[in-house]
Structure formats: C-alpha cells, structure tokens
mmCIF file of C-alpha atoms and ligand atoms in Angstrom:
data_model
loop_
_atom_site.group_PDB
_atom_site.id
_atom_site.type_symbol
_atom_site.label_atom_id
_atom_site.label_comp_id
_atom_site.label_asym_id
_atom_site.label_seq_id
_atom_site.Cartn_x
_atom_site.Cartn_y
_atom_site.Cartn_z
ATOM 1 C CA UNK A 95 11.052 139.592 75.799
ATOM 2 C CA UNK A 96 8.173 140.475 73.417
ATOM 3 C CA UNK A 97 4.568 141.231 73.331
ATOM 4 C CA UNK A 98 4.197 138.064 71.480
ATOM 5 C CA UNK A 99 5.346 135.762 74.517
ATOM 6 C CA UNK A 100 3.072 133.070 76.007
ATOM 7 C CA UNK A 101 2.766 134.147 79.671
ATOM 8 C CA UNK A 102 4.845 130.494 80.270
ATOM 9 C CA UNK A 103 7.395 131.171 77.906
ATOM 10 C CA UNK A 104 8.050 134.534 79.884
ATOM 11 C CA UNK A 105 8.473 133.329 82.997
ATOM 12 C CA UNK A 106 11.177 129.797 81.547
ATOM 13 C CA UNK A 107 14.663 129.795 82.750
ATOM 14 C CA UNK A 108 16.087 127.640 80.003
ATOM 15 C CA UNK A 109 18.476 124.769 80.487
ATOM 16 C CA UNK A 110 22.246 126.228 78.843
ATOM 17 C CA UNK A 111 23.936 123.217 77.039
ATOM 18 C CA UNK A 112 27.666 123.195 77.627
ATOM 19 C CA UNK A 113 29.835 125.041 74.859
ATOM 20 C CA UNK A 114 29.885 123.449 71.427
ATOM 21 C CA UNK A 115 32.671 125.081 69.986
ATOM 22 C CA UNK A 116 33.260 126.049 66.576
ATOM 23 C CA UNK A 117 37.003 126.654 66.977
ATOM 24 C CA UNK A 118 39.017 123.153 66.102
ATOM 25 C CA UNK A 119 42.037 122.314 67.621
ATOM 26 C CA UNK A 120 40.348 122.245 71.199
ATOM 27 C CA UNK A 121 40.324 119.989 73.601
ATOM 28 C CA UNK A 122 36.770 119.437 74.087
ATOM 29 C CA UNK A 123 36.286 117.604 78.102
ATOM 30 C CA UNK A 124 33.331 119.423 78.397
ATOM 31 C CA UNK A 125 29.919 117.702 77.841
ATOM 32 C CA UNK A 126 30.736 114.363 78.795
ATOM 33 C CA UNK A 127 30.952 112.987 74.940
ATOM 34 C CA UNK A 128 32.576 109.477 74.665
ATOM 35 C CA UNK A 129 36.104 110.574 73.254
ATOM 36 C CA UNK A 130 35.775 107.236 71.331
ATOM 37 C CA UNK A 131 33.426 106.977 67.655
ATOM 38 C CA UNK A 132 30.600 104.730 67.890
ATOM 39 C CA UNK A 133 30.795 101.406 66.706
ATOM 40 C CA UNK A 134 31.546 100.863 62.589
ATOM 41 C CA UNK A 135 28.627 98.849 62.203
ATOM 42 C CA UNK A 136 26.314 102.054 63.140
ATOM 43 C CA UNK A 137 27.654 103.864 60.186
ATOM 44 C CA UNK A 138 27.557 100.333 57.981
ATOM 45 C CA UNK A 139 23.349 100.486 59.153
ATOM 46 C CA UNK A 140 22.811 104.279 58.283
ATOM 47 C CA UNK A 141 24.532 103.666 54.822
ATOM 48 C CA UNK A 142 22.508 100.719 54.160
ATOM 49 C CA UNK A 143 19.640 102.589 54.899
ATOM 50 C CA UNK A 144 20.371 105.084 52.819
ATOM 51 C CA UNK A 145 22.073 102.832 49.845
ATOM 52 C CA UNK A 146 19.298 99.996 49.608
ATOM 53 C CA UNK A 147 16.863 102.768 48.819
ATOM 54 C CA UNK A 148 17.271 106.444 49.507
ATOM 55 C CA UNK A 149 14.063 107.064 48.288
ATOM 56 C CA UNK A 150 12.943 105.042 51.862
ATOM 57 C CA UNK A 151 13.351 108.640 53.143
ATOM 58 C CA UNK A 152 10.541 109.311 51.652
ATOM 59 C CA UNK A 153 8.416 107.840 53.528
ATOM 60 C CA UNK A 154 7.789 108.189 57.876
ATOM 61 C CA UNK A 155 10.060 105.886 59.975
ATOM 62 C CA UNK A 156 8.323 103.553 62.075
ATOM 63 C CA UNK A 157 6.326 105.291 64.803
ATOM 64 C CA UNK A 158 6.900 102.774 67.351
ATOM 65 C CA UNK A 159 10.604 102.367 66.764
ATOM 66 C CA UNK A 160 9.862 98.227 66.841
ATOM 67 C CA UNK A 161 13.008 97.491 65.434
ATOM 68 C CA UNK A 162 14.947 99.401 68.715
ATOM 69 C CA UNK A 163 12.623 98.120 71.177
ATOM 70 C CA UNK A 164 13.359 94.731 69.996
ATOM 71 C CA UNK A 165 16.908 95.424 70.475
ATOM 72 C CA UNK A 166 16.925 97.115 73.892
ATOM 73 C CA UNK A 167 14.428 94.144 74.965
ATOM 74 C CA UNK A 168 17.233 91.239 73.910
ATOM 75 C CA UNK A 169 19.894 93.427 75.403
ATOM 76 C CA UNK A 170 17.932 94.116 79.469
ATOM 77 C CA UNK A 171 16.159 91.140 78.980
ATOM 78 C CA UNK A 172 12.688 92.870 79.325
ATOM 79 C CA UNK A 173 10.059 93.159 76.883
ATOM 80 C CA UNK A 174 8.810 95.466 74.377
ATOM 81 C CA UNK A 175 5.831 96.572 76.255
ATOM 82 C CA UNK A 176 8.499 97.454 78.953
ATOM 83 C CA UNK A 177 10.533 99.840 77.277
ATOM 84 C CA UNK A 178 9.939 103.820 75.957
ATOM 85 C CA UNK A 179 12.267 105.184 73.114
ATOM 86 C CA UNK A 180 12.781 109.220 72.797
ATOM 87 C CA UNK A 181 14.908 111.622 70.641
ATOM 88 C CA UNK A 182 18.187 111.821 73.251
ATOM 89 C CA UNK A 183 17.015 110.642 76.956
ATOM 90 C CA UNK A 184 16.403 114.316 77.532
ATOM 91 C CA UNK A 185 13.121 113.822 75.476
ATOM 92 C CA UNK A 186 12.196 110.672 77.290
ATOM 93 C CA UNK A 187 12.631 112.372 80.828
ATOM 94 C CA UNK A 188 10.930 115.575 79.354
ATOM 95 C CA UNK A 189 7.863 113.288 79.280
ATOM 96 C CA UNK A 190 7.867 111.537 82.484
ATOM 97 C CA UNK A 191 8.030 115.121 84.340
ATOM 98 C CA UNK A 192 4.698 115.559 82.182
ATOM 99 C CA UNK A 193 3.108 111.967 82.664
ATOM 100 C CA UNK A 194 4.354 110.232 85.624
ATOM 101 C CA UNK A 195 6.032 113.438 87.864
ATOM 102 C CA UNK A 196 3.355 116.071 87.622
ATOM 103 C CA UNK A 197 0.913 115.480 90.791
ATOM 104 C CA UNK A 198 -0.254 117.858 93.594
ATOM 105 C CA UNK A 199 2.909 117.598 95.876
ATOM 106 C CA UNK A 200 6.115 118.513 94.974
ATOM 107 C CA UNK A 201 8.817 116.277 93.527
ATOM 108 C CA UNK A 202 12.255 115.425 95.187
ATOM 109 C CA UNK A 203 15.589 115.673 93.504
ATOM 110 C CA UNK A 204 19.042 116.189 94.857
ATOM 111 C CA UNK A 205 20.073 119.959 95.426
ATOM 112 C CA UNK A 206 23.252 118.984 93.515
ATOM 113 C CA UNK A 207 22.219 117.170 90.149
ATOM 114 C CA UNK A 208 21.522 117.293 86.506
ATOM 115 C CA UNK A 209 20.365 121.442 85.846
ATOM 116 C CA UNK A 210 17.637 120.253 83.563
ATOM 117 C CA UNK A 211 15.125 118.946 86.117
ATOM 118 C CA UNK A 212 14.413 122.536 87.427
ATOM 119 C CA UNK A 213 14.230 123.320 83.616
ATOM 120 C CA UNK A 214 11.404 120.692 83.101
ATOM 121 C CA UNK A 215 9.477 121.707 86.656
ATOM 122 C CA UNK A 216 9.564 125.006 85.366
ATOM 123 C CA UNK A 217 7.893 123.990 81.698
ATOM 124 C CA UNK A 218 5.062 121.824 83.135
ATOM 125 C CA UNK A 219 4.449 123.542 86.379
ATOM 126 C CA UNK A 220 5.549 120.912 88.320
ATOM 127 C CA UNK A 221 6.526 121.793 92.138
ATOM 128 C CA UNK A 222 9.661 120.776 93.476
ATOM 129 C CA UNK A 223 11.778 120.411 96.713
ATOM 130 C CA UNK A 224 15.844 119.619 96.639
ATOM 131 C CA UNK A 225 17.091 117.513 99.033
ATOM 132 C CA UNK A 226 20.711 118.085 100.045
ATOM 133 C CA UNK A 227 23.706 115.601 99.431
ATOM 134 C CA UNK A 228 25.246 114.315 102.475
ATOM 135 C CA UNK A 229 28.621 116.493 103.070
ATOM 136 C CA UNK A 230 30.709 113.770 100.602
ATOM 137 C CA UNK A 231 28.248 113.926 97.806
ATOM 138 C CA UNK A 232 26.017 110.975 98.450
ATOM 139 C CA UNK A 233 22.377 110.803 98.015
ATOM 140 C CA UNK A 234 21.294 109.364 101.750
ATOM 141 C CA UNK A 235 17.822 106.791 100.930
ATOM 142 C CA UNK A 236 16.768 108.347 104.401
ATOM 143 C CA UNK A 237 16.300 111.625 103.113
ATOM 144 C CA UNK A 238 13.451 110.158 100.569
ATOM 145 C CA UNK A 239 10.827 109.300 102.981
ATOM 146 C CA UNK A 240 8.846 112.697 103.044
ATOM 147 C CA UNK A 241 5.669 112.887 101.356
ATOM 148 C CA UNK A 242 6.333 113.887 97.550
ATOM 149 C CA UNK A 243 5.163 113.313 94.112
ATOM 150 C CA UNK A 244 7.869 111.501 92.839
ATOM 151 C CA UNK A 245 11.411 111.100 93.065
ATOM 152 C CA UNK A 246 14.070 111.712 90.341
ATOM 153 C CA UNK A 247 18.072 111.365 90.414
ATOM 154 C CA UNK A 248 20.405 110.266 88.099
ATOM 155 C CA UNK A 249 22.754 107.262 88.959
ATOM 156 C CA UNK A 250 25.882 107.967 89.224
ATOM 157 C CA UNK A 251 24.957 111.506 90.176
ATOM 158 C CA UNK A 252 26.180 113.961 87.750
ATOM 159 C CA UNK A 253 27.961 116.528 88.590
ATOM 160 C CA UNK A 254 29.065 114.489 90.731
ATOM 161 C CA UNK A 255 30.056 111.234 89.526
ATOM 162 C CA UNK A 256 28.972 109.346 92.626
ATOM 163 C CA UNK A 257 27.418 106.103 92.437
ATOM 164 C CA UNK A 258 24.358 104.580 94.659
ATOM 165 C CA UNK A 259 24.160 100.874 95.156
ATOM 166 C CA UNK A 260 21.367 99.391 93.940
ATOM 167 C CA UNK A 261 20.059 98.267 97.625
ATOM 168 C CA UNK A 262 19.877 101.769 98.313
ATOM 169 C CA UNK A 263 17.733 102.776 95.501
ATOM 170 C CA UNK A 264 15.175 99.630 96.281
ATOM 171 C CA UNK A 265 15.275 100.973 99.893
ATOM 172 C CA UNK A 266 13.949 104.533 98.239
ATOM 173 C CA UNK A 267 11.188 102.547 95.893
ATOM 174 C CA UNK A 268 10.323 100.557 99.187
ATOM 175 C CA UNK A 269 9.663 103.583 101.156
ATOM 176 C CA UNK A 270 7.679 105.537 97.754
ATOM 177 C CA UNK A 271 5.168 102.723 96.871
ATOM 178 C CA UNK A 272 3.112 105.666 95.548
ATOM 179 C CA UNK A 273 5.397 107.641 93.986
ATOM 180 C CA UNK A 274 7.495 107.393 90.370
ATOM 181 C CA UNK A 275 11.579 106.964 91.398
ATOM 182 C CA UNK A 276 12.647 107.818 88.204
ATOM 183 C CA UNK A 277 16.430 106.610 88.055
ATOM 184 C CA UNK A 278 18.799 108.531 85.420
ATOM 185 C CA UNK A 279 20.742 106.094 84.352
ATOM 186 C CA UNK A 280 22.961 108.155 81.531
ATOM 187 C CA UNK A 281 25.801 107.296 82.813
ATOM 188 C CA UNK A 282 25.855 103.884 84.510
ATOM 189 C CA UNK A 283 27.530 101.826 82.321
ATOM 190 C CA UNK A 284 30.890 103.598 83.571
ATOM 191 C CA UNK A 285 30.988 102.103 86.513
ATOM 192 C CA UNK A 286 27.270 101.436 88.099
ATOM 193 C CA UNK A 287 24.769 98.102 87.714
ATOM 194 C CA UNK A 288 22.104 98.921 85.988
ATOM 195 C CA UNK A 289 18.397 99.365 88.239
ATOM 196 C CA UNK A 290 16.861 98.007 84.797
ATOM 197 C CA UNK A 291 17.078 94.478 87.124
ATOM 198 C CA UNK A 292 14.305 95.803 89.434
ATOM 199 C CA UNK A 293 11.500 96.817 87.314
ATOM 200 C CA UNK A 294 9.846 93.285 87.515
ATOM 201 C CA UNK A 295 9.964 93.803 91.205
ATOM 202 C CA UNK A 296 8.849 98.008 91.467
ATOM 203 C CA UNK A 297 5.719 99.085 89.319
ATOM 204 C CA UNK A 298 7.115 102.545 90.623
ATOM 205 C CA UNK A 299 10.408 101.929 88.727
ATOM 206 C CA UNK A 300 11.711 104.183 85.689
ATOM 207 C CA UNK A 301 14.407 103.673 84.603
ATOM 208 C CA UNK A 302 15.942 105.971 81.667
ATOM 209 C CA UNK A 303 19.168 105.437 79.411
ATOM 210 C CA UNK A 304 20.975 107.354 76.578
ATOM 211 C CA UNK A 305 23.279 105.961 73.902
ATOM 212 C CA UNK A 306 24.915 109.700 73.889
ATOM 213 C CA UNK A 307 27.200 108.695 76.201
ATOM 214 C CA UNK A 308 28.545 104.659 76.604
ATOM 215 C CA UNK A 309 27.637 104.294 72.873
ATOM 216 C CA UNK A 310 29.246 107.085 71.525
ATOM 217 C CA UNK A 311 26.181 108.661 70.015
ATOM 218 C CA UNK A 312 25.354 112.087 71.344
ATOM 219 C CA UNK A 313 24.989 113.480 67.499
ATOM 220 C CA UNK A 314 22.063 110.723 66.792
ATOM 221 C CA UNK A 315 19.983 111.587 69.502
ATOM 222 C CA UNK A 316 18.626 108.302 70.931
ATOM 223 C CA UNK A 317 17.382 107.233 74.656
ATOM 224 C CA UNK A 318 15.019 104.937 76.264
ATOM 225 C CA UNK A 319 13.094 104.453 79.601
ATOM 226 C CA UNK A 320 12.521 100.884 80.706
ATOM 227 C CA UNK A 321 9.295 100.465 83.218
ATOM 228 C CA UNK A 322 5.951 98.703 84.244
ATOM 229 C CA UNK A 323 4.172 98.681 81.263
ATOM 230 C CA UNK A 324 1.869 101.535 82.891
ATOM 231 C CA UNK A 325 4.733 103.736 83.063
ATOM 232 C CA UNK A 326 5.332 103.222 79.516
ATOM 233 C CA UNK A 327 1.806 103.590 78.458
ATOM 234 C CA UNK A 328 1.999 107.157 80.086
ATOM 235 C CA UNK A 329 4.892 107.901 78.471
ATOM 236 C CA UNK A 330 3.679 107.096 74.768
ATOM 237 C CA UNK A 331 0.283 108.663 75.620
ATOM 238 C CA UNK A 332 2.545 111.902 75.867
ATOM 239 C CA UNK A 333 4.671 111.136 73.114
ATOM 240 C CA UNK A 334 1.823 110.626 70.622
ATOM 241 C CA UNK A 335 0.128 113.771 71.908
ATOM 242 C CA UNK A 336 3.351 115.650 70.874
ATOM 243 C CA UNK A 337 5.239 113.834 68.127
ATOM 244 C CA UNK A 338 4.714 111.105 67.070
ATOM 245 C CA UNK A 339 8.097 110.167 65.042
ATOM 246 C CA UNK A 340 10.847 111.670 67.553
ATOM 247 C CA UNK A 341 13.274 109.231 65.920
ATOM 248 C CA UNK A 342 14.023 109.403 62.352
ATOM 249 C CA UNK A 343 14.958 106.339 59.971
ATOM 250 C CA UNK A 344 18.729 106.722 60.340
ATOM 251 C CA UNK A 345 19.187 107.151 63.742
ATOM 252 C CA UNK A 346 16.840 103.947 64.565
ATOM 253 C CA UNK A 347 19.104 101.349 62.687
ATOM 254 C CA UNK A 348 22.047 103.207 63.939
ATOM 255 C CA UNK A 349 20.732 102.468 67.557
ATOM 256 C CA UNK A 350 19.933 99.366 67.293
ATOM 257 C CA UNK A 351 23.519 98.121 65.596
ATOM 258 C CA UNK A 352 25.458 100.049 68.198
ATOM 259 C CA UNK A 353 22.897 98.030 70.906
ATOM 260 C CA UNK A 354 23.962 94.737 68.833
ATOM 261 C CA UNK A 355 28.035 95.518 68.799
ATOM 262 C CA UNK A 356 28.412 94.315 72.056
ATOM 263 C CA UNK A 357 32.575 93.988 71.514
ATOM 264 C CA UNK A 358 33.034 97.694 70.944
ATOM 265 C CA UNK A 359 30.572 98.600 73.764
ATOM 266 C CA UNK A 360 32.964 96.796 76.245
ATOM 267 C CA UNK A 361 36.270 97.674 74.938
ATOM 268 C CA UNK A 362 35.180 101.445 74.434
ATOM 269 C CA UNK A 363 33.798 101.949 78.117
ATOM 270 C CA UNK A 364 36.948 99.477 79.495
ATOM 271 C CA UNK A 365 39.496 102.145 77.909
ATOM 272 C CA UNK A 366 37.246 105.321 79.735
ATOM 273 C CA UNK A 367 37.331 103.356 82.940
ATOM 274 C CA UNK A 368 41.156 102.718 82.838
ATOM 275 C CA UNK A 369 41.865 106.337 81.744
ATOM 276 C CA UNK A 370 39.375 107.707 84.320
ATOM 277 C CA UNK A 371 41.477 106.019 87.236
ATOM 278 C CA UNK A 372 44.617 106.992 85.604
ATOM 279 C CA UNK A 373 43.472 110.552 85.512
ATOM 280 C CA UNK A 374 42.001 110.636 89.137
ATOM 281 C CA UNK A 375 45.535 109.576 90.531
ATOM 282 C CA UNK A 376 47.434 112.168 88.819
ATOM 283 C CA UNK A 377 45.335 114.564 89.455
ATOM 284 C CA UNK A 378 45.026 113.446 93.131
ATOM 285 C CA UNK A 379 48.664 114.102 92.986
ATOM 286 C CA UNK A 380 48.608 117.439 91.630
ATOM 287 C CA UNK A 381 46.516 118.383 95.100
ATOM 288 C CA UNK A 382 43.127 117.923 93.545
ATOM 289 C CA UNK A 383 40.253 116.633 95.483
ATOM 290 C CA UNK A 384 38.234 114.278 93.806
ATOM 291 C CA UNK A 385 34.891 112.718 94.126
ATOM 292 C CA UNK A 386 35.018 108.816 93.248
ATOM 293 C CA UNK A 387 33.682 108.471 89.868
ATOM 294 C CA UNK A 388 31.217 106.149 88.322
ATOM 295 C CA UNK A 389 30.797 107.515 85.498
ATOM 296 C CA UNK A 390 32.725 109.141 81.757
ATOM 297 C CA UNK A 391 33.633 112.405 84.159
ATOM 298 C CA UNK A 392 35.563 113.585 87.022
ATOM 299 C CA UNK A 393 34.371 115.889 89.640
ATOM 300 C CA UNK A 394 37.004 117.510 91.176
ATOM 301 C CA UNK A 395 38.393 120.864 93.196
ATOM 302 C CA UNK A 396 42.086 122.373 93.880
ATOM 303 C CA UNK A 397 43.369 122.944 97.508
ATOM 304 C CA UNK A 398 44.270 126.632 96.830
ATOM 305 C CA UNK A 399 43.172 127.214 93.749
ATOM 306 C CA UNK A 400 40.256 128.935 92.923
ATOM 307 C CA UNK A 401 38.066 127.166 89.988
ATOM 308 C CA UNK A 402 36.869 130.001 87.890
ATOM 309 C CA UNK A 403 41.007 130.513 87.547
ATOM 310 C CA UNK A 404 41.747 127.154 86.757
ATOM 311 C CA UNK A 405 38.721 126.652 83.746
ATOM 312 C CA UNK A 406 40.053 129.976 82.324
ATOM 313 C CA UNK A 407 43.905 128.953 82.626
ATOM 314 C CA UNK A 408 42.841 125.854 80.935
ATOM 315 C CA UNK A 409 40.628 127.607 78.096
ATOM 316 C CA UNK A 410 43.453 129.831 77.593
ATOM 317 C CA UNK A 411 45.551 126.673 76.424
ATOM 318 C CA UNK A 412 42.482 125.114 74.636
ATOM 319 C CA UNK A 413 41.286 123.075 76.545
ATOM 320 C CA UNK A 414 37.538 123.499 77.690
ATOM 321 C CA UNK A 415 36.143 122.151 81.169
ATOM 322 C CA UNK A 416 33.081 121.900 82.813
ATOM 323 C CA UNK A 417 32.836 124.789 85.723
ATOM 324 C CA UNK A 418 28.829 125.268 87.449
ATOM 325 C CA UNK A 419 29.023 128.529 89.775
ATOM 326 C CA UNK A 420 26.326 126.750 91.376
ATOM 327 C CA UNK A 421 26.408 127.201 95.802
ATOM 328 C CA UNK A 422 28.292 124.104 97.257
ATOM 329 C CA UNK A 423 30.192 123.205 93.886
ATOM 330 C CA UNK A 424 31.664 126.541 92.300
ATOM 331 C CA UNK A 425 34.709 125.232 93.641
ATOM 332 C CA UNK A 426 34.522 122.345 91.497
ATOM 333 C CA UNK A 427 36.083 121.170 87.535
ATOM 334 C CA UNK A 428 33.889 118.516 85.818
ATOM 335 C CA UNK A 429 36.298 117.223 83.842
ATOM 336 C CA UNK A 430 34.814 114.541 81.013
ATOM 337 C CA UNK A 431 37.475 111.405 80.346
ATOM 338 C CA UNK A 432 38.999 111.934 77.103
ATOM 339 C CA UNK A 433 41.435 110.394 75.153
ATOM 340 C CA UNK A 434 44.972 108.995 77.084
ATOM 341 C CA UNK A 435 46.394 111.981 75.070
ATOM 342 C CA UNK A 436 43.770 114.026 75.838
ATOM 343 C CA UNK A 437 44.156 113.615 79.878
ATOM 344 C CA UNK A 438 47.946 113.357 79.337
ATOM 345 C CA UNK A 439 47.645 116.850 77.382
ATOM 346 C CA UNK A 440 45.443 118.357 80.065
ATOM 347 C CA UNK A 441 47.358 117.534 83.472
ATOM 348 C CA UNK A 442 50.208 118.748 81.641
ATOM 349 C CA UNK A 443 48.208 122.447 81.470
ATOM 350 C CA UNK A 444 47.715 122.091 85.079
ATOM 351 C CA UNK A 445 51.421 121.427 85.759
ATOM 352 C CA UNK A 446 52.259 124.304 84.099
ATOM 353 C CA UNK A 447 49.538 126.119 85.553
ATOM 354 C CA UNK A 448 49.680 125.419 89.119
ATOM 355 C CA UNK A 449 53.551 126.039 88.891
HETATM 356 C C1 PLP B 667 22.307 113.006 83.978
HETATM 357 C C2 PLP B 667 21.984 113.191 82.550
HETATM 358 N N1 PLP B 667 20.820 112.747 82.078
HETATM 359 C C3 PLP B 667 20.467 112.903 80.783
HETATM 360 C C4 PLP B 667 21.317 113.512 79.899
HETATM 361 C C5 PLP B 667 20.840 113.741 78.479
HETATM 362 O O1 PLP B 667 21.414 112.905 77.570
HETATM 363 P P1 PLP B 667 20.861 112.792 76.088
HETATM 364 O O2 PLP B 667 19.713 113.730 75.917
HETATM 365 O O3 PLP B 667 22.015 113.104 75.213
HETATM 366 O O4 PLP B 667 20.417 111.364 75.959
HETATM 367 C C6 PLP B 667 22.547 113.995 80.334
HETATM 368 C C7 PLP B 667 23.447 114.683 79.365
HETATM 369 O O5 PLP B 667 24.473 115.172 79.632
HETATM 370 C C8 PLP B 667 22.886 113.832 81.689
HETATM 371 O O6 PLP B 667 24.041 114.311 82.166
#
C-alpha cells in the first residue's frame, strides 16, 4: 500500500499465476502447459523472421495481425471480420469483460471456475453473481435463465475438467438473446467440439481460444476470440484504445505455422488424451476420485487423504500440483497431463505416499 495508489488499484485482489519455478529437476504438472514442444515449423517461422532480415524488428508488426487472422479463418472456417487476436487469451477475455460484459446487471459465471473472472470484475467494476455447479461438477443450462449481463464459462470447465455439450450451451444462448455467452474455450481441443460452429447462428456468441495450451505455446503468448462481427468490433475498439500491437512480429508467424501444422496438432493432443485416460485409471485405482476430464488436466480428490498433505508430499519429491483452498474444492489435486514418464513418475510418489 502507498500514498501513491489509484483508489482502484487499492481496492484489486490480483489473479496469482501458478508457481513458475526456478528450481530444475521438477516435475512441473502445475499450470496446465502441454508437456509436448510446439510444432518445429514455429521455430523454422521465428528464425526466418529473424534471419531474412533482423533489422524487420525494427519496424512495428502488423497491427491487425492479418497474417493470423487469415490463418485462424482457413482453420474454423469463418472469416476475418469474425475473429479477435490478443497477447495470451487472457488479454482477449480481459477485453470482452470491458466491451461486451460490463452493463448495469451483474454477470453470471460458475462459483467453481477459472479465478481470473473475479480478477477482471474487480478491474472494470463489473458486478457479478456465481452460480453453483450441480453436486457432480456440471454447469446445469437451467441455472442461466435469470436476468444478467452476460454469461461467461469456460468449456471444459477448469478446475474442473468437465465438458458441456454443445446443445447445452445453444440452450443457454437461446434463453440470453440479450446477453454476451462468452464460451472459454482454452481447453477444448482435449476432448470438447468446438462452439466456434455456432457463431453464424448466435450474434450473442464469443467464443475465445489460446494456443498456450493444445499448441504448445504458453511462452508466445497468443489467443483469439471468434464472434459476430459486432462482437469483434467491440473488442478491437478496446484493443486500439489500449495497445495497439499486443502481438509482436515473432510470435505472429509462430502462430500462424503452429495453426498450419495440422499433423503435430493431432498427434500432440492424441498422446495427452491417451495419457490422460491412462492416468485417470491408475489413479482411480489408487482410491482417487476423479472428475471426467475434457481437457490437458485432471481434477481429482483422495478418500482419506487430506489434499493440502498430498500437494506437499508430492512437492517434497519434486513434483508440483495444482491445490485451490477454494470452499467446495480444497479437497481437490489439479493435476496437468504430463509426459507418460511424467504420470508414471508421479503415481509412483503417491504409491509411496499413500503407503
Ligand atoms: C480457462 C482458462 N482460460 C484462459 C486461460 C489463459 O490462457 P492464456 O492467457 O495462456 O491464453 C487459462 C490459463 O490457464 C485458462 O485456464
């Protein structure tokens, strides 16, 4: 605290990242990183980039990112005027709370969820209500018909991992006609089908993506919404009233060729999946409860053991979970799907742990 503070930066409660640790040698299933590197041809862009002419570094990158919007528009079969690109999808959401979520009544989002919305409420004054999961961890459509000023959830949930079908998500744009469903799609190539296929249909639609996390790409920073070209207008209104080059030379070619390596994209997220169900069952078996995954994560609590226990017990043998003393889930692990080594190494720990 200091004299110097804006009255709003007083009164933040900032978001807290998940540890980053400098020690190596860790086992790092903590912040839901693809334990896979991004496709070669994303390092083969950056270094032609940089090798044709460093001195292009010189100069601005492309405002409008055309060259990504291009891609993402070949890939979802949209078009440019549909789509929004931001530095990490955190940036791109960051602006819809501004543009498309700020209104008189409050917003809706799950009481169990992603702990940045609150974050983002909290920076643009934006009201909110939770609405609680059902007892399994499912986001009911029913619960989305009270008056609000938009809607936001991710799909599949995170913490949780749970997945909505896509019928249920028209039912909630149905029943919102005036209202911005923002869907959170960070994670959905683990497991979900994208909503992306309903924007021509919803004018209410956002939905947002990040190449952190199915493209291997958390260190470039990249994400994109995909709307009504409305929506998007909103969103670059904001954008160009704030900064108006949030992605940087590098990081745009490096999108677009890990957009364009289609192979690597489905091999990379086929070996999560199969390591994901390979780690549910054994840890099923070591009296674990888990939540059915969609996603690069597992959510998942011990019978008798306590979860604060467990995260330390597994730090202690360097290996670094996800644990959110948060009401209804502080009995929980969010384990992110590493390596078959990496899972391998880790229910080993518990073995030894849980005796
Ligand atoms: C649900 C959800 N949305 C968005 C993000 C942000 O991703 P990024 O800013 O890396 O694109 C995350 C990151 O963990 C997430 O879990």
């Amino acid at each position: 605290m200091s004299r110097f503070w804006s009255r709003v930066v007083s009164a933040l409660t900032p978001y807290v990242p998940g540890e980053q640790p400098k020690i190596a040698n860790l086992i790092k299933l903590n912040t839901n990183e693809n334990p896979y590197p991004p496709s070669p041809q994303v390092l083969a862009a950056i270094q032609a980039e940089l090798g044709a002419d460093a001195a292009r570094l010189r100069l601005y990158p492309d405002p409008n990112a055309d060259l990504l919007k291009a891609a993402v528009a070949k890939l979802h079969g949209v078009t440019a005027q549909q789509i929004f690109v931001g530095n990490g999808s955190d940036e791109v959401l960051a602006h819809a709370f501004l543009a498309l979520l700020k209104h008189e009544r409050p917003i809706l989002f799950p009481d169990i969820t992603y702990s940045f919305y609150p974050v983002y409420c909290g920076l643009y004054g934006v009201d909110y209500r939770t609405v609680p999961l059902t007892d399994d961890y499912s986001i009911d459509p029913a619960d989305y018909t009270q008056p609000n000023g938009g809607i936001i959830f991710p799909n599949p949930n995170a913490p949780t991992g749970r997945l909505l079908a896509l019928e249920a998500i028209e039912q909630i744009l149905e029943a919102n006609p005036n209202s911005v469903v923002v869907v959170d799609e960070a994670y959905v190539d683990f497991g979900g089908i994208s909503a992306i296929s309903l924007v021509d249909r919803h004018d209410n639609l956002l939905v947002v993506h990040t190449l952190s996390k199915s493209r291997s790409l958390a260190g470039l920073r990249v994400g994109f919404a995909v709307g009504h070209p409305a929506l998007i207008e909103a969103l670059e209104r904001v954008k160009n009233s704030f900064n108006s080059y949030p992605l940087d030379r590098l990081a745009i070619v490096g999108a677009v060729a890990a957009l364009e390596d289609t192979g690597h994209f489905a091999r990379t997220r086929q070996a999560v999946i199969a390591t994901r169900d390979a780690l549910t069952t054994e840890l099923q078996s070591l009296g674990f409860e888990v939540v059915p995954s969609a996603a690069n994560f597992i959510f998942a609590r011990h019978a008798r053991r306590d979860a604060t226990q467990l995260a330390q017990a597994l730090r202690d043998r360097s290996i670094i979970v996800r644990h959110f003393k948060l009401p209804r889930i502080d009995q929980f692990l969010r384990i992110t799907v590493g390596t078959d080594a990496e899972c391998q190494a880790l229910t080993q720990a518990l073995r030894g742990i849980l005796g």
